[in-house]
């Protein structure tokens, strides 16, 4: 990368709810401004979660135009663009024009879960672990089979399967490219060889031609003439695409000591690096080559997240999410924990534990006539953190991670910060002091390490009474999991 480039970099993060963009000073790493637009997600009781590719492109244009209005001088010095986005999403797109023929199916669209169970059974667990390092393929493999059934007319040599970040990257550069973790989620990545694999697609009668090429390291492309329609001139270097958790980890690694990155967003996800990764860990892990150093990056999704938390907020406190969050803060200030004996296994967006063809794997243990709405909210808040501790306990106690860095929507809650600090006493628990820009910053790594680092602060350790209350309830949570967890095998904790 030439040192003669102009002084600003524009970074995009195409999330599952918001398209966010940040404009940064390339020499200092200073954040000059953030613009965002909310992405509409169509949902229904079947587990549907769809977005409009056209809305994504419109959102891209709108945030670029906003920067031109608010930071015209800095935007005129634009010398780089970076792209990150949600992994595991998919739509069928014309490979030459970029025209989308289908909605964008968000990674947590649950309609393919029944078909996913069928795809998993096509081969034994040993087959999947041999190249995916997990007990099953990514759900995206079943989604491709499902899409073929929905849109047979579009399964021809003219179409390619694009994720949200791939889609944006192509419209900027004219190049189809995907990151390794996104490819793993869509069933076409060989972790051992760090390359695309035809093994998974062949099982559903697909070939690798349906998928974008694999991004290598921090390679760059350049904007093309067509990008001018979006408001960016041709010839600007573009980094990416990065999966959002991969990009966020690059920023976390530049900001803290050997972190376990806790993303408390739509899904709760823990991300950490290991130099000795082997094909064990957990049934549900996502493993790829480490973009920050040697070894591997482990991206471990939980079976829960803010899909469950937002349900509790809007169902039991207030339909308006901002009002509900304020009500939750008051609830926790009055009484931080539920009464003893209550636990929720918060797997609301998973298959039913007893009837796998139905949605809803959540379980409430210890409910009584004294349980009111506030108790349900407190119980779920505690249980979400207890689930995170259950899955990642060995990562911090065995020294694989030496810090815990919180980011994402729920990380802004002081109560959740306290719960995390009480649940992980063996490491410093940190949170970012800048607005949620980790994904934006990490995606710019190719343009300089100073762009990736973000300021953090340590969460104060809760008092002994708070820690003891958390520990005793954590023990009950583990007991409930030990009783019921075998019904959801992919929920096993990460084991070193």
CSV table of C-alpha atoms in Angstrom, one decimal:
chain,number,residue,atom,x,y,z
A,1,UNK,CA,0.0,0.0,0.0
A,2,UNK,CA,1.4,3.4,-1.0
A,3,UNK,CA,2.0,6.0,1.6
A,4,UNK,CA,1.0,8.6,-0.9
A,5,UNK,CA,-2.7,7.8,-0.6
A,6,UNK,CA,-5.2,10.5,0.4
A,7,UNK,CA,-6.0,10.6,4.0
A,8,UNK,CA,-9.4,9.1,4.6
A,9,UNK,CA,-10.9,5.5,4.5
A,10,UNK,CA,-14.6,4.6,4.3
A,11,UNK,CA,-15.7,1.4,5.9
A,12,UNK,CA,-19.0,-0.5,5.6
A,13,UNK,CA,-20.6,-3.1,7.9
A,14,UNK,CA,-23.7,-4.7,6.4
A,15,UNK,CA,-25.3,-6.2,9.5
A,16,UNK,CA,-28.5,-8.2,10.0
A,17,UNK,CA,-30.4,-5.1,11.2
A,18,UNK,CA,-28.3,-2.0,10.2
A,19,UNK,CA,-26.0,-1.0,7.4
A,20,UNK,CA,-23.3,1.1,9.1
A,21,UNK,CA,-20.5,3.2,7.6
A,22,UNK,CA,-17.6,5.0,9.2
A,23,UNK,CA,-15.2,7.6,7.8
A,24,UNK,CA,-11.8,7.5,9.3
A,25,UNK,CA,-8.6,9.6,9.1
A,26,UNK,CA,-6.0,7.2,7.7
A,27,UNK,CA,-2.9,8.7,9.4
A,28,UNK,CA,-4.3,8.9,13.0
A,29,UNK,CA,-7.1,6.4,12.9
A,30,UNK,CA,-9.5,9.0,14.3
A,31,UNK,CA,-13.2,8.5,13.6
A,32,UNK,CA,-14.5,11.4,11.6
A,33,UNK,CA,-18.1,10.3,11.4
A,34,UNK,CA,-20.6,7.5,11.4
A,35,UNK,CA,-23.7,7.1,9.3
A,36,UNK,CA,-26.2,4.2,9.3
A,37,UNK,CA,-29.5,3.1,7.9
A,38,UNK,CA,-31.8,0.5,9.3
A,39,UNK,CA,-32.4,-2.6,7.1
A,40,UNK,CA,-35.9,-3.9,7.0
A,41,UNK,CA,-36.1,-7.6,7.9
A,42,UNK,CA,-39.3,-9.4,6.9
A,43,UNK,CA,-40.3,-12.0,9.5
A,44,UNK,CA,-43.1,-14.3,10.3
A,45,UNK,CA,-44.0,-17.3,12.5
A,46,UNK,CA,-42.3,-19.8,10.2
A,47,UNK,CA,-38.8,-18.4,11.0
A,48,UNK,CA,-38.6,-16.2,7.9
A,49,UNK,CA,-35.9,-13.5,8.0
A,50,UNK,CA,-35.5,-11.8,4.6
A,51,UNK,CA,-33.9,-8.5,3.5
A,52,UNK,CA,-34.1,-6.7,0.2
A,53,UNK,CA,-30.8,-6.6,-1.8
A,54,UNK,CA,-32.2,-3.4,-3.5
A,55,UNK,CA,-32.7,-1.8,-0.1
A,56,UNK,CA,-29.1,-2.6,0.8
A,57,UNK,CA,-27.8,-0.8,-2.4
A,58,UNK,CA,-30.1,2.1,-1.7
A,59,UNK,CA,-28.8,2.2,1.9
A,60,UNK,CA,-25.2,2.2,0.6
A,61,UNK,CA,-26.0,5.2,-1.6
A,62,UNK,CA,-27.7,7.0,1.2
A,63,UNK,CA,-24.9,6.8,3.7
A,64,UNK,CA,-22.4,7.8,1.1
A,65,UNK,CA,-24.5,10.8,0.2
A,66,UNK,CA,-24.8,11.7,3.9
A,67,UNK,CA,-21.0,11.8,4.2
A,68,UNK,CA,-20.7,14.0,1.1
A,69,UNK,CA,-23.1,16.4,2.8
A,70,UNK,CA,-21.5,16.3,6.3
A,71,UNK,CA,-17.8,15.7,5.6
A,72,UNK,CA,-17.4,16.9,2.0
A,73,UNK,CA,-13.7,17.8,2.4
A,74,UNK,CA,-12.7,14.5,4.1
A,75,UNK,CA,-14.7,12.5,1.6
A,76,UNK,CA,-13.0,14.3,-1.3
A,77,UNK,CA,-9.7,12.9,0.1
A,78,UNK,CA,-11.0,9.3,0.0
A,79,UNK,CA,-8.2,6.8,-0.5
A,80,UNK,CA,-9.7,3.5,0.6
A,81,UNK,CA,-12.9,1.5,1.1
A,82,UNK,CA,-13.4,-1.5,3.3
A,83,UNK,CA,-16.4,-4.0,3.4
A,84,UNK,CA,-17.6,-6.3,6.2
A,85,UNK,CA,-20.9,-8.0,6.6
A,86,UNK,CA,-23.1,-10.7,8.1
A,87,UNK,CA,-21.8,-14.2,7.4
A,88,UNK,CA,-24.1,-17.0,6.2
A,89,UNK,CA,-26.6,-14.8,4.4
A,90,UNK,CA,-27.5,-15.7,0.8
A,91,UNK,CA,-29.3,-14.5,-2.3
A,92,UNK,CA,-29.2,-15.6,-6.0
A,93,UNK,CA,-27.5,-12.9,-8.2
A,94,UNK,CA,-26.6,-12.5,-11.8
A,95,UNK,CA,-22.9,-13.1,-11.9
A,96,UNK,CA,-22.2,-10.4,-14.5
A,97,UNK,CA,-24.6,-7.6,-13.7
A,98,UNK,CA,-25.1,-8.1,-9.9
A,99,UNK,CA,-28.9,-8.1,-10.3
A,100,UNK,CA,-30.5,-9.9,-7.4
A,101,UNK,CA,-33.2,-12.5,-8.3
A,102,UNK,CA,-34.2,-13.4,-4.8
A,103,UNK,CA,-34.5,-11.7,-1.4
A,104,UNK,CA,-31.4,-11.9,0.8
A,105,UNK,CA,-31.9,-14.7,3.3
A,106,UNK,CA,-30.4,-13.7,6.6
A,107,UNK,CA,-28.1,-16.2,8.3
A,108,UNK,CA,-30.7,-17.0,11.0
A,109,UNK,CA,-33.7,-17.6,8.7
A,110,UNK,CA,-35.0,-20.7,10.4
A,111,UNK,CA,-37.1,-22.2,7.5
A,112,UNK,CA,-34.3,-24.4,6.4
A,113,UNK,CA,-33.7,-26.1,9.8
A,114,UNK,CA,-35.8,-29.2,8.9
A,115,UNK,CA,-33.9,-29.6,5.6
A,116,UNK,CA,-30.6,-29.0,7.5
A,117,UNK,CA,-31.3,-32.0,9.7
A,118,UNK,CA,-31.7,-34.1,6.5
A,119,UNK,CA,-28.5,-32.7,4.9
A,120,UNK,CA,-26.5,-33.5,8.2
A,121,UNK,CA,-27.6,-37.1,8.0
A,122,UNK,CA,-26.4,-37.5,4.4
A,123,UNK,CA,-22.9,-38.3,5.8
A,124,UNK,CA,-21.6,-39.3,9.3
A,125,UNK,CA,-20.2,-36.8,11.8
A,126,UNK,CA,-16.7,-38.0,11.0
A,127,UNK,CA,-17.1,-36.8,7.4
A,128,UNK,CA,-18.1,-33.3,8.4
A,129,UNK,CA,-15.4,-33.0,11.0
A,130,UNK,CA,-12.7,-34.1,8.5
A,131,UNK,CA,-13.0,-30.8,6.6
A,132,UNK,CA,-15.4,-28.5,8.5
A,133,UNK,CA,-14.0,-29.2,12.1
A,134,UNK,CA,-17.6,-29.3,13.4
A,135,UNK,CA,-20.2,-32.0,13.6
A,136,UNK,CA,-22.3,-30.7,10.7
A,137,UNK,CA,-22.1,-28.4,7.7
A,138,UNK,CA,-23.2,-24.8,7.8
A,139,UNK,CA,-26.9,-24.3,7.6
A,140,UNK,CA,-26.3,-22.4,4.3
A,141,UNK,CA,-25.7,-25.7,2.5
A,142,UNK,CA,-29.3,-26.7,3.3
A,143,UNK,CA,-30.4,-23.2,2.3
A,144,UNK,CA,-29.0,-23.7,-1.2
A,145,UNK,CA,-31.0,-26.9,-1.6
A,146,UNK,CA,-34.1,-25.1,-0.3
A,147,UNK,CA,-33.5,-22.2,-2.7
A,148,UNK,CA,-33.3,-24.6,-5.7
A,149,UNK,CA,-36.7,-25.9,-4.7
A,150,UNK,CA,-38.1,-22.3,-4.4
A,151,UNK,CA,-36.4,-20.8,-7.5
A,152,UNK,CA,-35.5,-23.6,-10.0
A,153,UNK,CA,-35.6,-21.1,-12.9
A,154,UNK,CA,-32.6,-19.3,-11.4
A,155,UNK,CA,-30.2,-22.2,-11.0
A,156,UNK,CA,-28.2,-21.9,-14.1
A,157,UNK,CA,-24.7,-20.9,-15.1
A,158,UNK,CA,-25.6,-17.2,-15.0
A,159,UNK,CA,-26.3,-17.1,-11.2
A,160,UNK,CA,-24.0,-17.0,-8.2
A,161,UNK,CA,-24.8,-17.3,-4.5
A,162,UNK,CA,-23.9,-14.1,-2.8
A,163,UNK,CA,-23.9,-13.0,0.8
A,164,UNK,CA,-24.5,-9.5,2.0
A,165,UNK,CA,-20.9,-8.4,2.1
A,166,UNK,CA,-20.1,-10.2,-1.2
A,167,UNK,CA,-23.0,-8.4,-2.9
A,168,UNK,CA,-21.8,-5.0,-1.7
A,169,UNK,CA,-18.2,-5.7,-2.6
A,170,UNK,CA,-19.2,-6.7,-6.2
A,171,UNK,CA,-21.2,-3.6,-6.7
A,172,UNK,CA,-18.1,-1.6,-5.7
A,173,UNK,CA,-15.5,-3.6,-7.6
A,174,UNK,CA,-17.1,-5.9,-10.1
A,175,UNK,CA,-15.2,-8.8,-8.3
A,176,UNK,CA,-17.0,-11.8,-6.7
A,177,UNK,CA,-15.2,-12.7,-3.5
A,178,UNK,CA,-16.1,-14.2,-0.1
A,179,UNK,CA,-14.4,-14.7,3.3
A,180,UNK,CA,-13.5,-18.2,4.6
A,181,UNK,CA,-16.0,-18.2,7.5
A,182,UNK,CA,-18.9,-17.2,5.2
A,183,UNK,CA,-17.9,-20.0,2.9
A,184,UNK,CA,-17.8,-22.4,5.9
A,185,UNK,CA,-21.4,-21.3,6.8
A,186,UNK,CA,-22.5,-22.1,3.3
A,187,UNK,CA,-20.8,-25.5,3.3
A,188,UNK,CA,-18.0,-25.0,0.8
A,189,UNK,CA,-14.8,-24.4,2.9
A,190,UNK,CA,-12.1,-26.9,3.8
A,191,UNK,CA,-10.6,-25.7,7.1
A,192,UNK,CA,-7.7,-28.1,7.0
A,193,UNK,CA,-6.5,-27.0,3.6
A,194,UNK,CA,-7.8,-23.4,3.9
A,195,UNK,CA,-9.5,-23.5,0.5
A,196,UNK,CA,-12.9,-23.9,-1.1
A,197,UNK,CA,-14.2,-27.5,-1.1
A,198,UNK,CA,-16.6,-29.2,-3.5
A,199,UNK,CA,-17.4,-32.0,-1.0
A,200,UNK,CA,-20.4,-30.3,0.6
A,201,UNK,CA,-22.0,-28.8,-2.5
A,202,UNK,CA,-21.7,-32.1,-4.3
A,203,UNK,CA,-24.0,-33.7,-1.7
A,204,UNK,CA,-26.8,-31.4,-2.9
A,205,UNK,CA,-25.8,-31.7,-6.5
A,206,UNK,CA,-24.1,-28.3,-6.6
A,207,UNK,CA,-20.6,-27.2,-7.8
A,208,UNK,CA,-18.1,-24.6,-6.7
A,209,UNK,CA,-19.1,-22.5,-9.7
A,210,UNK,CA,-22.1,-21.4,-7.7
A,211,UNK,CA,-19.9,-19.7,-5.1
A,212,UNK,CA,-17.6,-16.6,-5.1
A,213,UNK,CA,-13.8,-17.1,-5.0
A,214,UNK,CA,-12.1,-17.1,-1.6
A,215,UNK,CA,-10.5,-13.9,-0.3
A,216,UNK,CA,-6.8,-14.3,0.4
A,217,UNK,CA,-5.3,-12.5,3.3
A,218,UNK,CA,-6.0,-8.7,3.1
A,219,UNK,CA,-5.9,-8.5,-0.7
A,220,UNK,CA,-7.4,-5.5,-2.4
A,221,UNK,CA,-9.5,-4.8,-5.4
A,222,UNK,CA,-10.4,-1.4,-6.8
A,223,UNK,CA,-13.6,0.4,-7.4
A,224,UNK,CA,-14.9,0.3,-11.0
A,225,UNK,CA,-16.7,2.8,-13.2
A,226,UNK,CA,-20.1,1.4,-12.0
A,227,UNK,CA,-19.3,2.4,-8.4
A,228,UNK,CA,-19.7,6.1,-9.4
A,229,UNK,CA,-23.5,5.4,-9.4
A,230,UNK,CA,-23.1,4.8,-5.7
A,231,UNK,CA,-21.1,8.0,-5.3
A,232,UNK,CA,-17.6,6.6,-5.1
A,233,UNK,CA,-15.1,7.3,-8.0
A,234,UNK,CA,-13.3,4.5,-9.8
A,235,UNK,CA,-9.8,3.4,-8.9
A,236,UNK,CA,-10.2,3.5,-5.1
A,237,UNK,CA,-8.6,0.5,-3.3
A,238,UNK,CA,-11.2,-1.8,-1.6
A,239,UNK,CA,-10.5,-4.3,1.2
A,240,UNK,CA,-12.7,-7.2,2.0
A,241,UNK,CA,-15.1,-8.7,2.1
A,242,UNK,CA,-14.8,-9.7,5.8
A,243,UNK,CA,-17.3,-11.6,7.9
A,244,UNK,CA,-18.4,-9.2,10.6
A,245,UNK,CA,-17.0,-11.2,13.5
A,246,UNK,CA,-13.7,-11.7,11.7
A,247,UNK,CA,-13.4,-8.0,11.2
A,248,UNK,CA,-14.4,-7.2,14.8
A,249,UNK,CA,-11.7,-9.7,16.0
A,250,UNK,CA,-9.0,-7.9,14.0
A,251,UNK,CA,-10.0,-4.7,15.9
A,252,UNK,CA,-10.2,-6.5,19.2
A,253,UNK,CA,-6.7,-8.1,18.8
A,254,UNK,CA,-5.3,-4.6,18.0
A,255,UNK,CA,-6.9,-3.2,21.2
A,256,UNK,CA,-6.6,-5.8,24.0
A,257,UNK,CA,-4.4,-8.7,25.2
A,258,UNK,CA,-5.3,-12.0,23.5
A,259,UNK,CA,-9.0,-11.4,23.7
A,260,UNK,CA,-12.1,-13.5,23.8
A,261,UNK,CA,-14.4,-11.1,21.9
A,262,UNK,CA,-18.0,-11.3,23.1
A,263,UNK,CA,-20.4,-10.0,20.4
A,264,UNK,CA,-23.7,-9.4,22.1
A,265,UNK,CA,-25.8,-8.7,19.1
A,266,UNK,CA,-28.6,-10.5,17.2
A,267,UNK,CA,-26.7,-13.7,17.9
A,268,UNK,CA,-24.3,-13.8,20.8
A,269,UNK,CA,-20.9,-15.0,19.5
A,270,UNK,CA,-17.5,-15.5,21.1
A,271,UNK,CA,-14.4,-15.2,18.9
A,272,UNK,CA,-10.8,-16.0,19.8
A,273,UNK,CA,-7.6,-17.2,18.3
A,274,UNK,CA,-5.6,-20.3,18.9
A,275,UNK,CA,-2.2,-21.4,17.6
A,276,UNK,CA,-3.0,-25.1,18.2
A,277,UNK,CA,-6.5,-25.5,16.9
A,278,UNK,CA,-7.3,-29.2,16.2
A,279,UNK,CA,-10.6,-30.8,15.0
A,280,UNK,CA,-12.4,-30.8,18.3
A,281,UNK,CA,-13.5,-27.7,20.3
A,282,UNK,CA,-17.3,-27.9,19.9
A,283,UNK,CA,-19.9,-29.3,17.5
A,284,UNK,CA,-21.0,-25.8,16.4
A,285,UNK,CA,-17.7,-23.9,16.1
A,286,UNK,CA,-16.7,-22.0,13.0
A,287,UNK,CA,-12.9,-22.2,12.3
A,288,UNK,CA,-10.9,-20.4,9.7
A,289,UNK,CA,-7.3,-19.3,9.1
A,290,UNK,CA,-6.4,-16.5,11.5
A,291,UNK,CA,-6.3,-13.2,9.6
A,292,UNK,CA,-4.4,-11.5,12.4
A,293,UNK,CA,-1.5,-14.0,12.9
A,294,UNK,CA,-0.6,-17.7,12.6
A,295,UNK,CA,-3.0,-20.4,13.7
A,296,UNK,CA,-6.7,-20.3,13.5
A,297,UNK,CA,-9.6,-18.1,14.4
A,298,UNK,CA,-12.5,-19.7,16.2
A,299,UNK,CA,-15.9,-18.1,15.9
A,300,UNK,CA,-18.3,-19.8,18.3
A,301,UNK,CA,-21.9,-18.8,18.0
A,302,UNK,CA,-24.2,-19.4,20.9
A,303,UNK,CA,-27.7,-20.9,20.3
A,304,UNK,CA,-29.2,-17.6,21.5
A,305,UNK,CA,-28.7,-13.9,21.4
A,306,UNK,CA,-30.7,-10.6,21.2
A,307,UNK,CA,-33.4,-12.4,19.2
A,308,UNK,CA,-34.3,-13.9,22.7
A,309,UNK,CA,-33.5,-10.7,24.6
A,310,UNK,CA,-35.6,-8.4,22.3
A,311,UNK,CA,-38.5,-10.9,22.6
A,312,UNK,CA,-38.4,-10.5,26.4
A,313,UNK,CA,-38.1,-6.7,26.3
A,314,UNK,CA,-40.9,-6.1,23.8
A,315,UNK,CA,-43.2,-8.8,25.2
A,316,UNK,CA,-43.0,-8.1,28.9
A,317,UNK,CA,-41.8,-4.5,29.3
A,318,UNK,CA,-42.8,-2.3,26.3
A,319,UNK,CA,-43.4,-2.9,22.5
A,320,UNK,CA,-41.1,0.1,21.8
A,321,UNK,CA,-37.6,-1.2,22.2
A,322,UNK,CA,-36.0,2.0,23.5
A,323,UNK,CA,-38.7,2.3,26.2
A,324,UNK,CA,-38.3,-1.3,27.1
A,325,UNK,CA,-34.5,-1.0,27.5
A,326,UNK,CA,-35.0,2.0,29.9
A,327,UNK,CA,-37.6,-0.1,31.8
A,328,UNK,CA,-35.1,-3.0,32.1
A,329,UNK,CA,-32.5,-0.7,33.5
A,330,UNK,CA,-34.9,0.4,36.2
A,331,UNK,CA,-35.9,-3.2,36.9
A,332,UNK,CA,-32.2,-4.2,37.4
A,333,UNK,CA,-31.5,-1.2,39.6
A,334,UNK,CA,-34.3,-2.2,41.9
A,335,UNK,CA,-33.3,-5.9,42.0
A,336,UNK,CA,-30.5,-7.3,39.8
A,337,UNK,CA,-31.3,-11.1,40.0
A,338,UNK,CA,-34.4,-13.2,39.8
A,339,UNK,CA,-35.4,-15.2,42.9
A,340,UNK,CA,-33.3,-18.3,43.4
A,341,UNK,CA,-34.3,-21.4,41.5
A,342,UNK,CA,-35.2,-19.9,38.1
A,343,UNK,CA,-33.3,-20.6,34.9
A,344,UNK,CA,-34.2,-20.2,31.2
A,345,UNK,CA,-32.4,-22.2,28.5
A,346,UNK,CA,-32.6,-19.3,26.0
A,347,UNK,CA,-32.6,-21.2,22.8
A,348,UNK,CA,-35.7,-19.5,21.4
A,349,UNK,CA,-34.7,-19.5,17.8
A,350,UNK,CA,-33.7,-23.2,17.7
A,351,UNK,CA,-35.7,-26.3,16.8
A,352,UNK,CA,-38.1,-27.5,19.6
A,353,UNK,CA,-36.2,-30.0,21.8
A,354,UNK,CA,-39.0,-32.5,21.6
A,355,UNK,CA,-40.4,-32.0,18.1
A,356,UNK,CA,-37.5,-31.0,15.8
A,357,UNK,CA,-39.8,-29.9,12.9
A,358,UNK,CA,-41.1,-27.1,15.1
A,359,UNK,CA,-39.4,-23.8,16.1
A,360,UNK,CA,-38.8,-23.0,19.7
A,361,UNK,CA,-36.1,-24.6,21.9
A,362,UNK,CA,-36.4,-22.3,24.9
A,363,UNK,CA,-37.1,-23.9,28.4
A,364,UNK,CA,-38.1,-22.1,31.6
A,365,UNK,CA,-37.2,-24.0,34.8
A,366,UNK,CA,-38.5,-22.9,38.2
A,367,UNK,CA,-41.5,-20.8,37.2
A,368,UNK,CA,-44.2,-20.4,39.9
A,369,UNK,CA,-47.3,-18.3,40.7
A,370,UNK,CA,-44.9,-15.7,42.1
A,371,UNK,CA,-43.2,-15.3,38.7
A,372,UNK,CA,-44.1,-11.9,37.2
A,373,UNK,CA,-43.0,-10.1,34.1
A,374,UNK,CA,-40.0,-8.6,35.8
A,375,UNK,CA,-38.9,-12.0,37.1
A,376,UNK,CA,-39.0,-13.4,33.5
A,377,UNK,CA,-36.8,-10.5,32.2
A,378,UNK,CA,-34.3,-10.8,35.1
A,379,UNK,CA,-34.1,-14.6,34.6
A,380,UNK,CA,-33.5,-14.3,30.9
A,381,UNK,CA,-30.8,-11.6,31.4
A,382,UNK,CA,-28.9,-13.8,33.9
A,383,UNK,CA,-29.4,-16.9,31.8
A,384,UNK,CA,-28.0,-15.3,28.6
A,385,UNK,CA,-24.8,-14.6,30.5
A,386,UNK,CA,-24.8,-18.0,32.2
A,387,UNK,CA,-25.0,-19.6,28.7
A,388,UNK,CA,-22.0,-17.5,27.5
A,389,UNK,CA,-20.0,-18.7,30.6
A,390,UNK,CA,-21.0,-22.3,30.1
A,391,UNK,CA,-19.8,-22.3,26.5
A,392,UNK,CA,-16.6,-20.4,27.0
A,393,UNK,CA,-15.4,-21.2,30.5
A,394,UNK,CA,-12.4,-23.3,29.4
A,395,UNK,CA,-11.3,-20.6,27.0
A,396,UNK,CA,-10.6,-18.2,29.8
A,397,UNK,CA,-9.7,-20.6,32.7
A,398,UNK,CA,-7.2,-22.5,30.5
A,399,UNK,CA,-5.5,-19.3,29.2
A,400,UNK,CA,-6.5,-19.4,25.6
A,401,UNK,CA,-7.9,-15.9,26.1
A,402,UNK,CA,-6.4,-13.4,28.6
A,403,UNK,CA,-9.1,-10.8,28.4
A,404,UNK,CA,-12.9,-10.6,27.6
A,405,UNK,CA,-13.9,-7.7,25.3
A,406,UNK,CA,-17.6,-6.9,25.1
A,407,UNK,CA,-19.2,-5.2,22.1
A,408,UNK,CA,-22.5,-5.1,20.3
A,409,UNK,CA,-25.9,-3.7,21.3
A,410,UNK,CA,-26.4,-5.4,24.7
A,411,UNK,CA,-22.8,-4.7,25.8
A,412,UNK,CA,-23.9,-1.1,26.4
A,413,UNK,CA,-26.0,-2.2,29.3
A,414,UNK,CA,-24.3,-1.6,32.6
A,415,UNK,CA,-26.2,-4.6,34.1
A,416,UNK,CA,-24.9,-7.0,31.4
A,417,UNK,CA,-21.4,-5.6,31.9
A,418,UNK,CA,-21.7,-6.4,35.6
A,419,UNK,CA,-23.0,-9.9,34.9
A,420,UNK,CA,-20.2,-10.6,32.6
A,421,UNK,CA,-17.6,-9.3,35.0
A,422,UNK,CA,-19.0,-11.5,37.8
A,423,UNK,CA,-19.2,-14.5,35.5
A,424,UNK,CA,-15.5,-14.2,34.2
A,425,UNK,CA,-13.5,-13.2,37.4
A,426,UNK,CA,-10.3,-14.7,36.1
A,427,UNK,CA,-9.7,-12.2,33.3
A,428,UNK,CA,-10.2,-8.4,32.9
A,429,UNK,CA,-13.5,-7.6,31.3
A,430,UNK,CA,-13.4,-4.7,28.9
A,431,UNK,CA,-15.8,-2.8,26.7
A,432,UNK,CA,-15.2,-0.3,23.9
A,433,UNK,CA,-15.5,3.4,24.6
A,434,UNK,CA,-16.2,4.3,21.0
A,435,UNK,CA,-19.5,3.6,19.3
A,436,UNK,CA,-19.8,0.1,18.0
A,437,UNK,CA,-17.1,0.4,15.2
A,438,UNK,CA,-15.1,-2.8,15.7
A,439,UNK,CA,-16.3,-4.3,12.5
A,440,UNK,CA,-15.7,-1.1,10.6
A,441,UNK,CA,-12.2,-0.7,12.0
A,442,UNK,CA,-11.1,-4.3,11.6
A,443,UNK,CA,-12.1,-4.4,7.9
A,444,UNK,CA,-9.6,-1.5,7.3
A,445,UNK,CA,-6.6,-3.6,8.6
A,446,UNK,CA,-5.1,-3.6,5.0
A,447,UNK,CA,-4.8,0.2,5.2
A,448,UNK,CA,-2.8,0.3,8.5
A,449,UNK,CA,-2.9,-1.2,12.0
A,450,UNK,CA,-3.6,2.2,13.5
A,451,UNK,CA,-7.0,2.1,11.9
A,452,UNK,CA,-8.0,-1.2,13.5
A,453,UNK,CA,-7.3,-0.2,17.2
A,454,UNK,CA,-10.1,1.2,19.3
A,455,UNK,CA,-10.1,2.6,22.8
A,456,UNK,CA,-11.4,0.3,25.6
A,457,UNK,CA,-12.0,0.6,29.3
A,458,UNK,CA,-12.1,-2.1,32.0
A,459,UNK,CA,-15.5,-2.9,33.7
A,460,UNK,CA,-15.2,-2.5,37.4
A,461,UNK,CA,-15.4,-5.8,39.4
A,462,UNK,CA,-18.8,-6.2,41.1
A,463,UNK,CA,-18.9,-6.6,44.9
A,464,UNK,CA,-18.8,-10.0,46.6
A,465,UNK,CA,-22.6,-10.2,47.1
A,466,UNK,CA,-23.2,-9.7,43.4
A,467,UNK,CA,-20.5,-12.3,42.5
A,468,UNK,CA,-21.8,-14.9,44.9
A,469,UNK,CA,-25.4,-14.4,43.6
A,470,UNK,CA,-24.1,-15.0,40.1
A,471,UNK,CA,-22.0,-18.0,41.0
A,472,UNK,CA,-24.9,-19.8,42.8
A,473,UNK,CA,-27.3,-19.3,40.0
A,474,UNK,CA,-24.6,-20.3,37.5
A,475,UNK,CA,-24.4,-23.7,39.2
A,476,UNK,CA,-28.1,-24.2,38.9
A,477,UNK,CA,-27.9,-23.2,35.2
A,478,UNK,CA,-25.3,-25.8,34.6
A,479,UNK,CA,-27.4,-28.5,36.4
A,480,UNK,CA,-30.4,-27.7,34.2
A,481,UNK,CA,-28.2,-27.8,31.1
A,482,UNK,CA,-26.8,-31.2,32.3
A,483,UNK,CA,-30.3,-32.5,32.5
A,484,UNK,CA,-31.6,-31.2,29.2
A,485,UNK,CA,-28.6,-30.3,27.1
A,486,UNK,CA,-28.3,-33.7,25.5
A,487,UNK,CA,-31.5,-32.9,23.6
A,488,UNK,CA,-29.5,-30.2,21.6
A,489,UNK,CA,-26.1,-31.8,21.0
A,490,UNK,CA,-24.7,-28.9,19.1
A,491,UNK,CA,-25.0,-26.8,22.2
A,492,UNK,CA,-22.0,-28.5,23.9
A,493,UNK,CA,-19.4,-26.2,25.5
A,494,UNK,CA,-16.1,-25.4,23.8
A,495,UNK,CA,-13.5,-27.8,25.1
A,496,UNK,CA,-9.8,-27.3,24.9
